[in-house]
Structures are given as structure tokens and as C-alpha cells.
Amino acid sequence: MKKVLLVTASLIALGATAPALAADLAARPYTKAPPMIQAAYDWSGFYIGINGGWGSSRNSWDSVAPFLVGPEGSHDATGGTIGGQVGYRWQAGTWVFGLEAQGNWADLKGSNTSTLFPGFVNTSQIDAFGLFTGQIGYAANNALFYLKGGAAVTSNKNRINAVATNALFARANDDTVWGGTVGVGLEYAFAPNWSVGVEYDHLFMQDRTVNFTSPAGVTVASDRIRQDVDLVTVRLNYKFGGPIVAKY
């Protein structure tokens, strides 16, 4: 009899707890969906590229002692340019920092009739230039806006021609002029490692005094030349290294 009562009590207890166990098994904890991963372009790494565009150099000439002293006027030397650049950038958040060296061939030519010596034409030409700059920029994913600044150097040819015949009257030794530059650019990455951009640069070149010698080797003029340059170029860059990172 006792065994029957014990079995009955056990069955009753089991029946009471079975619904609770079933309820526990049915309840599943809520799991939040994982956050979406957003791909962001990474501007860090070495890059190399080509550029081409247009430039204009403003040149002001002043005759100095021991010859007649006075202004001879100014002219713009304009033309095309093509070259290349190499650099390195590193990105910290949305800020991008970089260093770059750029070298270009150029054909910027211009002239004016001297206001002090009306029988002669002063001519200027920039046939090459280089830029050595630092950059700071702001990145919005694969778009980069940046400012740059640093040193600039130009290779110059200066001549004096006769107005009547356009023949060479005197020439100066080809000179290399150093100065500074500031610029601004906008670059867009259109493929994992490729980007295209447009850039404006202004070059502040140092004043210098140039001596002119005739074909016979006689010094016939001395001029102080002031020069600055404006450049607009389109750039194409290839960046080495991984182009994108995961951003949560």
C-alpha cells in the first residue's frame, strides 16, 4: 500500500512540473542582430602618379645699376606642363597627413616690350619645376580634400631680343630659382587603388638679379626679376597597399 501511495505521489509531482519544464524549454533568449559593417576607404600608404595641366608665370623686370635704372614692365609666361609625383600618406580617423615630391616639365613662355628700352623685348620661359610639400587633409570615405605647402624650384631661361628683327640681343645664363608654394586639392578614389584629382598651386619665387651678355660675351644689361607662378593640374595616382578597412 505504501509503495502504491509513493508511486502515485511521484506521478502527481511529475505531472505538476512537466508544464513548467516545457515552458522553460520553449522560452528562447532574444539575441540582438550583429551591427552592419561599413567599408571605409583608407588613404594610408605610398603612392605614385602622373599629372598634367596649365601654368602661368608672372614676371616683372627692373633694370638695375650699373645700367639705366627703372622698371621695364611685366608679362605672363603661360603654357602647358606634364610630370609626376610620389608620396606617402597616413590616416588618423578622418584626418590625412602626407609628404610629396613632384617634378614637371613645362613650356611657360611670355614676353613684353621694355618700357625703359622700347627697342627691345624681354622674354621669359620656365621649362621645368619641382615641388616638395607636406599635406593635411580631411577624408570623407573615398573623397579627400587637402591643403599643401612647402618648397618650390623653377628652371628659367631669360632673353632680350631686338624688336625690329626679333634676333637675339642678349641672354642670361639659365638659372634655378627657389621659393615657396601653397596649394589645395580634391582627390577621389574611383577604384580600390586608383584615384583621380585636381590641384591648384601658387609658387612664390625669390627675386634675383640676372646679368645679360651679348653673343660676343659682353655684359649689356642687368635686371632684377620678380616671379610667381600659378598652376592647375589634373592628377592620377596609384596607391600601394590595402585600400579599405572595416568600420563598425
Coordinates of C-alpha atoms in Angstrom, one line a residue:
M1 CA 0.0 0.0 0.0
K2 CA 2.8 2.4 0.9
K3 CA 4.5 1.7 -2.4
V4 CA 1.3 2.5 -4.3
L5 CA 1.0 5.8 -2.5
L6 CA 4.6 6.7 -3.2
V7 CA 4.3 5.9 -6.9
T8 CA 1.1 7.9 -7.1
A9 CA 2.7 10.9 -5.3
S10 CA 5.6 10.8 -7.7
L11 CA 3.3 10.7 -10.7
I12 CA 1.4 13.7 -9.4
A13 CA 4.6 15.7 -8.8
L14 CA 5.9 14.8 -12.2
G15 CA 2.7 16.0 -13.8
A16 CA 2.9 19.3 -12.0
T17 CA 6.5 20.0 -13.0
A18 CA 6.2 18.9 -16.6
P19 CA 4.4 22.0 -17.9
A20 CA 6.9 24.2 -16.2
L21 CA 9.8 22.3 -17.8
A22 CA 8.0 22.6 -21.2
A23 CA 7.6 26.3 -20.7
D24 CA 11.3 26.7 -19.8
L25 CA 12.3 24.8 -23.0
A26 CA 10.0 26.9 -25.2
A27 CA 11.4 30.3 -24.0
R28 CA 14.3 31.4 -26.1
P29 CA 16.5 34.3 -25.2
Y30 CA 16.4 37.4 -27.6
T31 CA 19.7 37.9 -29.4
K32 CA 20.4 41.3 -30.9
A33 CA 21.4 41.3 -34.6
P34 CA 25.1 42.0 -35.2
P35 CA 25.9 45.6 -36.3
M36 CA 26.3 46.2 -40.0
I37 CA 29.9 46.5 -41.2
Q38 CA 30.6 49.6 -43.3
A39 CA 33.5 49.6 -45.7
A40 CA 35.7 52.8 -45.5
Y41 CA 38.5 53.8 -47.8
D42 CA 41.9 54.0 -46.2
W43 CA 44.2 56.7 -47.7
S44 CA 47.3 55.4 -45.9
G45 CA 50.3 54.2 -48.0
F46 CA 52.8 55.0 -50.6
Y47 CA 51.5 56.3 -54.0
I48 CA 52.9 57.3 -57.4
G49 CA 51.2 59.1 -60.2
I50 CA 51.2 61.4 -63.2
N51 CA 49.8 64.9 -63.7
G52 CA 49.3 67.4 -66.4
G53 CA 47.7 70.8 -66.9
W54 CA 48.3 74.5 -67.4
G55 CA 50.5 77.2 -65.8
S56 CA 51.1 80.9 -65.8
S57 CA 54.2 82.7 -64.5
R58 CA 54.1 86.5 -63.8
N59 CA 57.5 88.1 -64.5
S60 CA 58.4 91.7 -63.6
W61 CA 61.7 93.2 -64.8
D62 CA 63.6 96.2 -63.4
S63 CA 66.8 97.4 -64.9
V64 CA 69.5 98.0 -62.2
A65 CA 72.9 99.6 -61.9
P66 CA 75.4 99.9 -63.4
F67 CA 73.0 100.4 -66.3
L68 CA 70.0 102.7 -66.5
V69 CA 67.8 102.1 -63.5
G70 CA 64.0 101.8 -63.9
P71 CA 61.0 99.4 -64.4
E72 CA 60.8 97.6 -67.8
G73 CA 57.3 96.2 -67.4
S74 CA 55.8 92.8 -66.8
H75 CA 54.5 89.8 -68.7
D76 CA 52.8 86.5 -68.2
A77 CA 54.5 83.4 -69.4
T78 CA 51.9 80.7 -70.0
G79 CA 51.8 77.2 -71.3
G80 CA 51.3 73.5 -70.6
T81 CA 53.0 71.2 -68.1
I82 CA 53.3 67.4 -67.5
G83 CA 55.1 65.4 -64.9
G84 CA 54.8 63.0 -62.0
Q85 CA 54.6 62.8 -58.2
V86 CA 55.4 60.3 -55.5
G87 CA 54.4 60.5 -51.8
Y88 CA 53.2 58.8 -48.7
R89 CA 50.1 59.4 -46.6
W90 CA 48.9 58.2 -43.3
Q91 CA 45.3 58.4 -42.0
A92 CA 44.2 59.0 -38.4
G93 CA 40.4 58.9 -38.2
T94 CA 39.1 61.3 -40.8
W95 CA 42.4 63.3 -40.9
V96 CA 45.1 62.5 -43.5
F97 CA 48.7 63.7 -43.4
G98 CA 51.3 63.3 -46.2
L99 CA 54.6 64.2 -47.8
E100 CA 55.1 64.5 -51.5
A101 CA 57.7 65.3 -54.2
Q102 CA 56.6 66.4 -57.6
G103 CA 58.7 67.1 -60.8
N104 CA 57.3 68.6 -64.0
W105 CA 58.5 69.5 -67.5
A106 CA 56.9 72.8 -68.6
D107 CA 56.7 75.2 -71.5
L108 CA 55.6 78.5 -70.0
K109 CA 56.6 81.4 -72.3
G110 CA 55.9 85.1 -72.5
S111 CA 57.3 88.5 -73.4
N112 CA 56.8 92.2 -73.3
T113 CA 58.4 95.2 -75.0
S114 CA 60.6 97.0 -72.5
T115 CA 59.1 100.3 -71.3
L116 CA 62.6 101.6 -70.5
F117 CA 64.3 100.4 -73.7
P118 CA 61.5 100.4 -76.3
G119 CA 63.7 98.8 -79.0
F120 CA 64.0 95.5 -77.1
V121 CA 61.7 92.7 -76.0
N122 CA 62.2 90.8 -72.7
T123 CA 61.3 87.2 -72.8
S124 CA 60.9 84.5 -70.1
Q125 CA 60.5 80.8 -70.1
I126 CA 60.0 78.2 -67.4
D127 CA 61.0 74.7 -68.7
A128 CA 60.8 72.7 -65.5
F129 CA 59.8 73.0 -61.9
G130 CA 59.7 70.9 -58.7
L131 CA 57.5 70.9 -55.5
F132 CA 58.5 69.4 -52.1
T133 CA 55.5 69.6 -49.8
G134 CA 53.6 68.4 -46.8
Q135 CA 49.9 67.8 -46.8
I136 CA 47.0 67.9 -44.3
G137 CA 43.6 66.7 -45.5
Y138 CA 40.1 65.6 -44.5
A139 CA 38.7 62.4 -45.8
A140 CA 35.0 61.6 -46.4
N141 CA 35.4 57.9 -47.2
N142 CA 36.9 57.8 -50.7
A143 CA 36.9 61.6 -51.2
L144 CA 39.8 63.6 -49.9
F145 CA 40.2 67.4 -49.6
Y146 CA 43.7 68.6 -48.7
L147 CA 45.9 71.6 -48.2
K148 CA 49.6 71.6 -49.0
G149 CA 52.7 73.7 -48.6
G150 CA 56.4 73.6 -48.8
A151 CA 59.3 74.4 -51.1
A152 CA 59.3 75.1 -54.9
V153 CA 62.1 75.3 -57.5
T154 CA 61.9 76.5 -61.1
S155 CA 64.3 76.3 -64.1
N156 CA 64.3 79.6 -66.1
K157 CA 65.5 81.0 -69.4
N158 CA 65.6 84.8 -69.9
R159 CA 66.4 86.5 -73.1
I160 CA 66.4 90.0 -74.7
N161 CA 65.5 90.3 -78.4
A162 CA 65.6 93.2 -80.8
V163 CA 62.1 94.5 -81.7
A164 CA 63.0 95.2 -85.3
T165 CA 64.4 91.8 -86.2
N166 CA 63.4 89.6 -83.3
A167 CA 67.0 88.5 -83.3
L168 CA 68.7 87.6 -80.0
F169 CA 70.4 90.7 -78.4
A170 CA 71.5 89.2 -75.1
R171 CA 70.9 86.2 -72.9
A172 CA 71.3 85.3 -69.3
N173 CA 72.6 82.0 -68.0
D174 CA 69.9 79.5 -67.3
D175 CA 69.1 79.9 -63.6
T176 CA 67.4 77.8 -60.9
V177 CA 65.2 79.7 -58.5
W178 CA 64.0 78.5 -55.1
G179 CA 60.9 79.7 -53.4
G180 CA 57.8 78.5 -51.5
T181 CA 54.4 77.1 -52.5
V182 CA 50.9 76.7 -51.1
G183 CA 48.1 74.7 -52.7
V184 CA 44.8 73.0 -52.4
G185 CA 43.4 69.8 -54.0
L186 CA 40.5 67.4 -54.2
E187 CA 41.0 63.7 -54.9
Y188 CA 38.5 60.9 -55.4
A189 CA 39.3 57.2 -55.2
F190 CA 37.3 55.6 -58.0
A191 CA 38.8 52.1 -57.7
P192 CA 40.5 50.1 -54.8
N193 CA 44.0 51.5 -55.5
W194 CA 43.3 54.3 -58.1
S195 CA 42.4 57.9 -57.5
V196 CA 42.0 61.0 -59.7
G197 CA 42.1 64.6 -58.6
V198 CA 42.5 68.3 -59.4
E199 CA 45.0 70.6 -57.7
Y200 CA 45.8 74.3 -57.7
D201 CA 49.3 75.6 -56.6
H202 CA 50.7 79.1 -56.2
L203 CA 54.5 79.5 -56.2
F204 CA 56.3 82.4 -54.5
M205 CA 59.7 82.6 -56.1
Q206 CA 62.6 84.7 -54.8
D207 CA 63.7 87.8 -56.5
R208 CA 67.1 87.7 -58.2
T209 CA 69.4 89.9 -60.3
V210 CA 70.3 88.5 -63.7
N211 CA 73.1 89.7 -65.9
F212 CA 72.7 89.5 -69.7
T213 CA 75.6 89.1 -72.1
S214 CA 75.6 89.6 -75.9
P215 CA 76.7 86.9 -78.3
A216 CA 80.1 88.5 -78.2
G217 CA 80.3 87.8 -74.5
V218 CA 79.9 91.4 -73.3
T219 CA 77.5 92.2 -70.3
V220 CA 75.0 94.6 -71.8
A221 CA 72.2 94.6 -69.1
S222 CA 71.3 93.7 -65.6
D223 CA 67.7 93.1 -64.4
R224 CA 66.1 92.3 -61.1
I225 CA 63.3 89.8 -61.9
R226 CA 60.3 89.1 -59.7
Q227 CA 58.4 85.9 -60.4
D228 CA 55.4 84.0 -59.1
V229 CA 53.6 81.0 -60.7
D230 CA 50.0 79.7 -60.8
L231 CA 49.4 76.0 -61.7
V232 CA 46.3 73.9 -62.3
T233 CA 46.8 70.2 -62.8
V234 CA 44.8 67.0 -63.1
R235 CA 46.4 64.1 -61.3
L236 CA 46.1 60.3 -61.5
N237 CA 47.6 58.3 -58.6
Y238 CA 48.1 54.6 -57.9
K239 CA 48.3 53.7 -54.1
F240 CA 50.2 50.7 -52.9
G241 CA 48.7 48.6 -50.0
G242 CA 45.2 47.7 -48.8
P243 CA 42.6 50.2 -49.9
I244 CA 39.7 49.6 -47.5
V245 CA 39.2 48.8 -43.8
A246 CA 36.2 47.6 -41.9
K247 CA 34.4 50.2 -39.9
Y248 CA 31.7 49.3 -37.4

